[in-house]
CSV table of C-alpha atoms in Angstrom, one decimal:
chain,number,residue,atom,x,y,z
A,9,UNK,CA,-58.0,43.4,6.8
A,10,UNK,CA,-56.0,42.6,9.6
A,11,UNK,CA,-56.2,39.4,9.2
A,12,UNK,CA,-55.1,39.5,5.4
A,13,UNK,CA,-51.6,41.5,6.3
A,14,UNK,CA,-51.0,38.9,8.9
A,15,UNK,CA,-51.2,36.4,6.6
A,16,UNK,CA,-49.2,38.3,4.2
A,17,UNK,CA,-46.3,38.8,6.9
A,18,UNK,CA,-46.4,35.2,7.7
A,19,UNK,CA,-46.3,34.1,4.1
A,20,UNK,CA,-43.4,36.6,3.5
A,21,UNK,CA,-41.9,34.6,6.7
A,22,UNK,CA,-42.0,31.6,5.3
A,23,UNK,CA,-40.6,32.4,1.6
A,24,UNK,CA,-37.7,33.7,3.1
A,25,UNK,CA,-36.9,30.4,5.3
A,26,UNK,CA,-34.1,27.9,4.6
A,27,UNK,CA,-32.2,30.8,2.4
A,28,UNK,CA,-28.5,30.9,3.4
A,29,UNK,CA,-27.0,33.1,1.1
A,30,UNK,CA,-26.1,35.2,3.8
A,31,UNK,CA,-24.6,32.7,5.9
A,32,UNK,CA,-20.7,32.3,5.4
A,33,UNK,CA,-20.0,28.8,3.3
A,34,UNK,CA,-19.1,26.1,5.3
A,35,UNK,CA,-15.2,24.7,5.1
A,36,UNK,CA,-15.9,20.8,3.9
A,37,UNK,CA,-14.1,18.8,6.6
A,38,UNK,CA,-11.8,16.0,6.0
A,39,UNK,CA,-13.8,12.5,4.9
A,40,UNK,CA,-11.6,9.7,5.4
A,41,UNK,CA,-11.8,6.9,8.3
A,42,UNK,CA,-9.7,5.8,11.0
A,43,UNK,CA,-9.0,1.8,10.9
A,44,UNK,CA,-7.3,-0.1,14.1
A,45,UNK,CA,-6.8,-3.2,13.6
A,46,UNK,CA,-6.7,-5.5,16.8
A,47,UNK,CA,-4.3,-8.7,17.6
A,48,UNK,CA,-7.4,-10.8,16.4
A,49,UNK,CA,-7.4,-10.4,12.4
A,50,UNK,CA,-11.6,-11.0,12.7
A,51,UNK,CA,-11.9,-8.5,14.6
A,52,UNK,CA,-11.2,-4.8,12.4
A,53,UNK,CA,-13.1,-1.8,13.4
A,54,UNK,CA,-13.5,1.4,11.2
A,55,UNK,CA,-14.1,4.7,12.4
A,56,UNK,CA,-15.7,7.3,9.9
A,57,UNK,CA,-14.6,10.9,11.4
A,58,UNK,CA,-17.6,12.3,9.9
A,59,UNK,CA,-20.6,9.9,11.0
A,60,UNK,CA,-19.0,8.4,13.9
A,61,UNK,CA,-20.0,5.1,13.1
A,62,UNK,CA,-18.1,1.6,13.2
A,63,UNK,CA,-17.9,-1.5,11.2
A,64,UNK,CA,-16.8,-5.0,11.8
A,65,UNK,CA,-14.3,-6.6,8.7
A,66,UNK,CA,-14.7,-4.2,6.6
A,67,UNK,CA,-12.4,-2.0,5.2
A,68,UNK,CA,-14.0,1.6,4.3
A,69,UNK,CA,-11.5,3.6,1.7
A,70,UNK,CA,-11.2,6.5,3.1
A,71,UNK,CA,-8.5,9.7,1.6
A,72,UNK,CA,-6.1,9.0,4.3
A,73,UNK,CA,-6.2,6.6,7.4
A,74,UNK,CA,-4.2,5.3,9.4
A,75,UNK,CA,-4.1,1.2,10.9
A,76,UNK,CA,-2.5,0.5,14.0
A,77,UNK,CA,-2.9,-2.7,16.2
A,78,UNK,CA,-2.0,-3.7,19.4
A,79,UNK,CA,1.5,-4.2,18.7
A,80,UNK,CA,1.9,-0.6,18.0
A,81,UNK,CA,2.8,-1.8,14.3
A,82,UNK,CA,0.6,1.0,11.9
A,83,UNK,CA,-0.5,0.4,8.5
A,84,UNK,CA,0.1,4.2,7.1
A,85,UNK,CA,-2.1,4.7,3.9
A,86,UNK,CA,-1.1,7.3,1.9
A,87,UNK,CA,-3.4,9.7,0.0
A,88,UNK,CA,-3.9,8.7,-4.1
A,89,UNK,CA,-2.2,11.6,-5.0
A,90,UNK,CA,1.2,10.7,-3.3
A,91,UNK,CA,1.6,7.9,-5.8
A,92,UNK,CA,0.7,9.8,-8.9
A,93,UNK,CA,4.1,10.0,-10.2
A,94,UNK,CA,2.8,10.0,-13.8
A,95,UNK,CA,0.1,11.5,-16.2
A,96,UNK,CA,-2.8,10.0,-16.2
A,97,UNK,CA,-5.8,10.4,-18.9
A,98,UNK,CA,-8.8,12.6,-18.8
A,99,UNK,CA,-10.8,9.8,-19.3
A,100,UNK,CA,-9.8,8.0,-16.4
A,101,UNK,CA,-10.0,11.3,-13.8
A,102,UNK,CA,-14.3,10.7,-13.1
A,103,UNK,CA,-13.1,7.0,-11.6
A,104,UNK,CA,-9.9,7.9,-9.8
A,105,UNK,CA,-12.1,10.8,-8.0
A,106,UNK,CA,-14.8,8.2,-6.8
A,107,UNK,CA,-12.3,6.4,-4.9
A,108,UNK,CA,-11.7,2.5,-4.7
A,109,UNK,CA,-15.4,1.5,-2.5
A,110,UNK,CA,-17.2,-0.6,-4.9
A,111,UNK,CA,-18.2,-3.4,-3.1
A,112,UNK,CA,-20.1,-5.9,-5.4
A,113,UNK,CA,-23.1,-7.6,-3.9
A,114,UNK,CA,-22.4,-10.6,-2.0
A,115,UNK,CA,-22.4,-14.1,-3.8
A,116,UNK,CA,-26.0,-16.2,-3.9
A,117,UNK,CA,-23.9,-19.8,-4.9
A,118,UNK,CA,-21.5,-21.4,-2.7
A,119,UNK,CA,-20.9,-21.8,1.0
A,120,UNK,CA,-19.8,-18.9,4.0
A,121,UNK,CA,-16.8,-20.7,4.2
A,122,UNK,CA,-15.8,-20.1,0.9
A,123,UNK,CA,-17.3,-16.7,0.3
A,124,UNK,CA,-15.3,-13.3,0.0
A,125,UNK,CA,-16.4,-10.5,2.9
A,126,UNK,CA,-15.1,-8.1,0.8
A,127,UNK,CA,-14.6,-6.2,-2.5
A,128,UNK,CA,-12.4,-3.3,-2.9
A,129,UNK,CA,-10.8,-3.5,-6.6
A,130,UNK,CA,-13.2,-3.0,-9.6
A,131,UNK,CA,-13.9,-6.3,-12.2
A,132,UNK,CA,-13.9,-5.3,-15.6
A,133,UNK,CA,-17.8,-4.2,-16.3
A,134,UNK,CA,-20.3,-6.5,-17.9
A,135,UNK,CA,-18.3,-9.7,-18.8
A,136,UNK,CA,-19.4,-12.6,-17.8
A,137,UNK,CA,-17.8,-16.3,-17.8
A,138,UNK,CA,-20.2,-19.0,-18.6
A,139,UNK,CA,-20.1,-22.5,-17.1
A,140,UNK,CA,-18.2,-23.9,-20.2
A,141,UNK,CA,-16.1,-21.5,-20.5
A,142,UNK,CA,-15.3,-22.2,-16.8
A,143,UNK,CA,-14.9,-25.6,-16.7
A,144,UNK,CA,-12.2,-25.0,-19.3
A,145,UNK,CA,-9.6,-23.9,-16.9
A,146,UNK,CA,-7.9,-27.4,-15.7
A,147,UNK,CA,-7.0,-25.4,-12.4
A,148,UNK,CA,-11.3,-25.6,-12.0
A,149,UNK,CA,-12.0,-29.5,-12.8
A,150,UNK,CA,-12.1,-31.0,-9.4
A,151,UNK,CA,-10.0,-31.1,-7.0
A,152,UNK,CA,-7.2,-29.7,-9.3
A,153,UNK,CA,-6.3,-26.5,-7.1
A,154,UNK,CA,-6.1,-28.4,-3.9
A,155,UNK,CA,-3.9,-31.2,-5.8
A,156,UNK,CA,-1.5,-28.4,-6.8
A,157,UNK,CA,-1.2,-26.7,-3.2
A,158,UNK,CA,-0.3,-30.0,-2.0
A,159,UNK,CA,2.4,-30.1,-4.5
A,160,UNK,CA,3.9,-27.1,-4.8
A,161,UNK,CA,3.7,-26.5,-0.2
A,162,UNK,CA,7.0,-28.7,-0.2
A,163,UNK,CA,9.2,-25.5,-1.0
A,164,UNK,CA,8.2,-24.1,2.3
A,165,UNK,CA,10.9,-24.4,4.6
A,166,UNK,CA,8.9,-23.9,8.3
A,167,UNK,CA,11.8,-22.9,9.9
A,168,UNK,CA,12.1,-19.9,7.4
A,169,UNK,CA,8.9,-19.4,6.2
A,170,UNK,CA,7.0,-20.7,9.6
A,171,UNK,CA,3.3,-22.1,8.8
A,172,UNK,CA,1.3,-22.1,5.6
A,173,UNK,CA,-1.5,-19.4,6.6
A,174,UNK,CA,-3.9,-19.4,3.1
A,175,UNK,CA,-3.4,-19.7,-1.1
A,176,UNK,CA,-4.8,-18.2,-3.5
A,177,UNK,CA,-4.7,-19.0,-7.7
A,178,UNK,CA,-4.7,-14.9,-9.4
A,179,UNK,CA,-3.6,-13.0,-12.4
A,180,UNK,CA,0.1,-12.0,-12.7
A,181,UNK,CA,0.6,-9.1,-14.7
A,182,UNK,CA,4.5,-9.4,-15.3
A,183,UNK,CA,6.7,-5.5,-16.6
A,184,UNK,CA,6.0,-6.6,-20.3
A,185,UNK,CA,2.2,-6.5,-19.8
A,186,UNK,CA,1.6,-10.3,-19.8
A,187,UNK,CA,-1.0,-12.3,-17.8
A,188,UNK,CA,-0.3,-15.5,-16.6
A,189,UNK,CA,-2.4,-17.9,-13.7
A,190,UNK,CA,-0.7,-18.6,-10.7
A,191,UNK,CA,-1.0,-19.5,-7.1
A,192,UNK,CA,-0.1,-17.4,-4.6
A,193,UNK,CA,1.3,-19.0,-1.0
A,194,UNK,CA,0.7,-16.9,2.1
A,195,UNK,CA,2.7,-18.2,5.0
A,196,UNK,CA,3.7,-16.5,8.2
A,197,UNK,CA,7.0,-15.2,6.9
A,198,UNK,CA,6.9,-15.4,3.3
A,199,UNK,CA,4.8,-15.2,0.2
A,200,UNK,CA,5.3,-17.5,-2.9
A,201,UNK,CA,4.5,-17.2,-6.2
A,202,UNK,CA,4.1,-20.2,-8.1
A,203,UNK,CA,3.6,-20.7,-11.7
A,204,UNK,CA,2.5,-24.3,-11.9
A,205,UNK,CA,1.5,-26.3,-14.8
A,206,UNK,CA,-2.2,-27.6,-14.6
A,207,UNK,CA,-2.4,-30.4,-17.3
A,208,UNK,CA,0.5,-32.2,-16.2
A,209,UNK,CA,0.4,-31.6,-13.0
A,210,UNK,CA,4.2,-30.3,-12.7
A,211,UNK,CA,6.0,-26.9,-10.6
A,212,UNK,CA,7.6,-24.6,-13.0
A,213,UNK,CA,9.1,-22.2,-11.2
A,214,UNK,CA,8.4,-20.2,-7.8
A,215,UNK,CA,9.7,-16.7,-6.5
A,216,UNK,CA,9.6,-16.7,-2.6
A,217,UNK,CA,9.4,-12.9,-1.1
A,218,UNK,CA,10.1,-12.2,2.8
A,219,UNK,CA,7.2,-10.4,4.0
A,220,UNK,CA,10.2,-8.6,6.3
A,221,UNK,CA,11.2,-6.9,2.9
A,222,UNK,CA,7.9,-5.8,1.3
A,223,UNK,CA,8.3,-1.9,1.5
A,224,UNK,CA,5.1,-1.0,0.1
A,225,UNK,CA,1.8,-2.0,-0.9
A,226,UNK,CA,-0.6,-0.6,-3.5
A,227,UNK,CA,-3.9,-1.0,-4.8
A,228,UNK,CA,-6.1,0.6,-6.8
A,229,UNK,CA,-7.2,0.7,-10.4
A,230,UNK,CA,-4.5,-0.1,-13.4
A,231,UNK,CA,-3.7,2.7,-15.8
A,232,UNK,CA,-1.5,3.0,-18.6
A,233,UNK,CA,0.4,6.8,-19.5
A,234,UNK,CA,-1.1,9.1,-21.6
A,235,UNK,CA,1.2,8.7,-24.6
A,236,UNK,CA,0.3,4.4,-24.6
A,237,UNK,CA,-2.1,3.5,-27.3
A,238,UNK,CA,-3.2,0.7,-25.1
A,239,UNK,CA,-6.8,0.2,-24.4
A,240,UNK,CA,-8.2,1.1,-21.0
A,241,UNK,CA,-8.1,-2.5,-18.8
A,242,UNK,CA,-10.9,-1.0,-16.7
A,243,UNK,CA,-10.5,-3.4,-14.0
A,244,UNK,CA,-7.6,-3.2,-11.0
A,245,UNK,CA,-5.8,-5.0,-8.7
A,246,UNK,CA,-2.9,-5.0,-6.0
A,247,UNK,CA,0.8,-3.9,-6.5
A,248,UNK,CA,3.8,-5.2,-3.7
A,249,UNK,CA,7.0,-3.8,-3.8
A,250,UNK,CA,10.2,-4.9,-2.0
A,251,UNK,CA,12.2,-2.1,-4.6
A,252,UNK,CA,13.2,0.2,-1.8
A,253,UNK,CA,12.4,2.7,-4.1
A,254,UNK,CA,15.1,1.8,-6.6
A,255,UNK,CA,14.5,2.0,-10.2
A,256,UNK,CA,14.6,-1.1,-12.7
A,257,UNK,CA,18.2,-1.2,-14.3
A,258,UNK,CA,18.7,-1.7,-18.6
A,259,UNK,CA,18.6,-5.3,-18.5
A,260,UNK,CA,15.8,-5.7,-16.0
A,261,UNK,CA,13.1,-3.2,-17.6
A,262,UNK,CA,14.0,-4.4,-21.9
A,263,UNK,CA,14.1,-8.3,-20.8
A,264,UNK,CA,10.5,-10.1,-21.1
A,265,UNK,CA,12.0,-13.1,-19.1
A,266,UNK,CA,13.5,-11.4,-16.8
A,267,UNK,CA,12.8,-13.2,-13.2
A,268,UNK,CA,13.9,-10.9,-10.5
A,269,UNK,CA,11.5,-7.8,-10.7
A,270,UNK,CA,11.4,-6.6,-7.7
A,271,UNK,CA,7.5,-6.2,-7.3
A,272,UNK,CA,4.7,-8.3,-7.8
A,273,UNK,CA,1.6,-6.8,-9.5
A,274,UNK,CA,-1.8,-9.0,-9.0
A,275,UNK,CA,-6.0,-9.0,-10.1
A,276,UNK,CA,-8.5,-11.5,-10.0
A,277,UNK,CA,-8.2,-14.5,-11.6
A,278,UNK,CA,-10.4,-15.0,-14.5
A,279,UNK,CA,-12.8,-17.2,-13.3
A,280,UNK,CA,-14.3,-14.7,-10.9
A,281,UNK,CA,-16.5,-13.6,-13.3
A,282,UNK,CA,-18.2,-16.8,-13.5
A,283,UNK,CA,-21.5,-16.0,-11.3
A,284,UNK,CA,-21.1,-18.7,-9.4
A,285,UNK,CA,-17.2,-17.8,-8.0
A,286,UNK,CA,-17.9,-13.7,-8.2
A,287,UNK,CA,-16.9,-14.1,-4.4
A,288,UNK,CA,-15.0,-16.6,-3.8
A,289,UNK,CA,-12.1,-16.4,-1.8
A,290,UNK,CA,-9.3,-18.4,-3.9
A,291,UNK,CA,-10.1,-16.5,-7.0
A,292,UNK,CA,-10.3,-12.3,-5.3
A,293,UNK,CA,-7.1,-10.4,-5.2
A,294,UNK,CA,-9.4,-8.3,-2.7
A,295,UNK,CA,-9.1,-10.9,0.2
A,296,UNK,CA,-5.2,-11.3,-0.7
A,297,UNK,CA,-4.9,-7.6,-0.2
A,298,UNK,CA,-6.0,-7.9,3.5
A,299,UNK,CA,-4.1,-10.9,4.0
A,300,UNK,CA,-1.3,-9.7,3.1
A,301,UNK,CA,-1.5,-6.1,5.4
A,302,UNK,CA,-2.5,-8.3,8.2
A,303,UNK,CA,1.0,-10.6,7.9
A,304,UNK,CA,3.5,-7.8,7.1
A,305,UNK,CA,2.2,-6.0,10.0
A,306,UNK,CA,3.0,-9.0,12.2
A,307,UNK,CA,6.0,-9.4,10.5
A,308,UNK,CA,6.9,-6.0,11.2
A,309,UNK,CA,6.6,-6.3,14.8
A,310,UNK,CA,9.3,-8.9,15.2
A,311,UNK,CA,11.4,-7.7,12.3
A,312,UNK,CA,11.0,-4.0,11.8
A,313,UNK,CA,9.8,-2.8,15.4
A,314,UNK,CA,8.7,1.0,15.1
A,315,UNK,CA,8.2,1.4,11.3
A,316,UNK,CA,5.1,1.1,9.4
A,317,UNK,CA,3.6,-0.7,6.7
A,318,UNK,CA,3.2,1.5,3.4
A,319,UNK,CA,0.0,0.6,1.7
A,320,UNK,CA,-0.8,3.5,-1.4
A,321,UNK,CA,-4.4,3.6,-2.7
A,322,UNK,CA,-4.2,5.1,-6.1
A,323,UNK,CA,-3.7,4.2,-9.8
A,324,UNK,CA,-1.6,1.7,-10.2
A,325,UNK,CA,1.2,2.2,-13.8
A,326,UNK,CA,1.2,-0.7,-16.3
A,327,UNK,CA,4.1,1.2,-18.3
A,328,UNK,CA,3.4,-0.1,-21.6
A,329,UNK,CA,3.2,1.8,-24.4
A,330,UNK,CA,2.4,-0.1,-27.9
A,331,UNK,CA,2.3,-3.6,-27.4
A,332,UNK,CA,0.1,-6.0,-29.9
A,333,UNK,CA,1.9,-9.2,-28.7
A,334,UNK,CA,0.2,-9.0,-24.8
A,335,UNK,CA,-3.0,-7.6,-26.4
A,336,UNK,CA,-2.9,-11.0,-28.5
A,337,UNK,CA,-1.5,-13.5,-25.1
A,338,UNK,CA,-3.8,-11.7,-22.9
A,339,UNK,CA,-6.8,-11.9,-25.2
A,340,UNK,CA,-6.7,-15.1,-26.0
A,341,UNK,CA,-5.9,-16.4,-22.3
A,342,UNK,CA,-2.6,-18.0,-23.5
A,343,UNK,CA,-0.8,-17.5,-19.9
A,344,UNK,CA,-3.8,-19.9,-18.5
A,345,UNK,CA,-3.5,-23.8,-18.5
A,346,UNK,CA,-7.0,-24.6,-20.6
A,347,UNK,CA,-8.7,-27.0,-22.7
A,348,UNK,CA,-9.0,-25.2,-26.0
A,349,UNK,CA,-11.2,-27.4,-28.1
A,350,UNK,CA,-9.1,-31.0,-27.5
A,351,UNK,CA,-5.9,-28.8,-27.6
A,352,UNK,CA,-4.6,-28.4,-24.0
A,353,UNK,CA,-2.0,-25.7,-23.2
């Protein structure tokens, strides 16, 4: 019998184990990471304040962190929150609170060189661009991109813009809601952004921005207003603003053509959802994104000692509201130089 009770007390032991309703609840800590980013642009380490672990180039999203290097210049990003100056749908409120971390599996196909490390902005889920479909873009028959970069690097003036650092060919979405294909030049004082003309071979036009006067820089995923009847784009992309916080005047925000918006908004170019380019570096806002912190920071050493580059990681407004003519030009890829059946535009 005494044997029975004491196993009885034991058993009544361990039932009782592991029970913590007693125990006051835990306050969650903060979850975020701290990112310092050296003189050597390889070389980024990031610092999660809960697991104490690091990373080599790679950028963790993290609530708030802040990036300083060695210059003392700090990339301060701001909480998504701060930026949400407008309603946003219920719909959209499961994906803003998962963050921007959705790294896509590294690409099988293509060479290191060309491959992107990382992958911070969402593609739009399930499509997928065939070969043909591809090899309709004239920017992807060969040699074609590197043929336009060649051509269009005689507007840099080195002894304003200093060296040509990278280019990219992305997705400008203009304050109408209009997609168009163009290349993007990264040099060590200035960004370009090129539309260029792939069939015949020919520079339209170019916008060149001083990285001196960028004020902020956003990413995160695109969003229309609640009162738009626009579909979801499920997909987002980068936003960079030399504004100064100004608002668009009358003739700026009604004129489709107008040319001297004061931001830039940016996504992947098509093409990356062909399997064989889902990580390549010409085609991925993503590897624009950390370019382009990387050389404003610089910049901001020489030009803007002691203040910090803004970079926002939230929603991003596409203020559009009923539009059928972009849902036709963006649906049918008119902004993109392609072979469309023997017709080329």
């Amino acid at each position: 019998m005494a044997n029975l009770k004491d196993l009885a007390d034991k058993s009544d032991t361990l039932s009782t184990e592991g029970l913590d309703d007693d125990k006051p609840v835990p306050q969650k800590e903060f979850e975020g990471a701290t990112l310092e980013i050296s003189s050597n642009v390889n070389d980024i380490t990031v610092t999660d304040n809960n697991r104490n672990r690091s990373t080599n180039n790679n950028l963790t999203t993290g609530s708030e962190f802040r990036a300083t290097d060695s210059d003392d210049v700090s990339v301060n990003v701001v909480q998504p929150s701060l930026f949400r100056s407008f309603s946003t749908s219920s719909s959209n409120n499961a994906q803003d609170s998962r963050g921007l971390s959705r790294n896509r599996p590294g690409s099988m196909i293509g060479s290191a060189s060309n491959k992107s490390g990382a992958s911070r902005i969402s593609t739009r889920p399930g499509v997928i661009q065939s070969d043909l479909s591809a090899r309709s873009f004239y920017c992807y028959k060969e040699t074609h991109f590197e043929k336009a970069v060649n051509t269009v690097k005689s507007i840099i003036k080195p002894e304003l813009d200093g060296e040509l650092k990278s280019s990219w060919l992305l997705t400008e979405i203009d304050h109408w809601d209009f997609e168009r294909e163009k290349i993007i030049l990264l040099t060590e004082y200035s960004m370009f952004i090129v539309k260029y003309n792939f069939i015949n071979e020919t520079l339209y036009e170019y916008r060149r921005v001083m990285l001196h006067l960028i004020n902020a820089i956003y990413i995160g995923d695109f969003q229309y207003p609640t009162t738009s009847l626009m579909p979801d784009r499920k997909h987002g992309g980068i936003q960079i603003r030399w504004d100064k916080g100004e608002q668009l005047s009358f003739g700026q925000k009604w004129n489709p053509w107008c040319s001297d918006i004061p931001w830039v908004t940016l996504s992947h170019h098509p093409l990356i959802y062909n399997p064989k380019e889902s990580e390549t570096v010409t085609y991925n806002v993503d590897e624009f994104f950390e370019s382009i912190v990387t050389a404003v920071s610089k910049v901001f050493t020489e030009k803007r000692p002691g203040e910090k580059v803004k970079v926002v990681e939230g929603p991003i407004l596409i203020e559009s509201y009923a539009s059928p003519a972009s849902l036709v030009f963006n649906q049918g890829g008119i902004g993109f130089f392609r072979d469309r059946n023997g017709v080329s535009f």
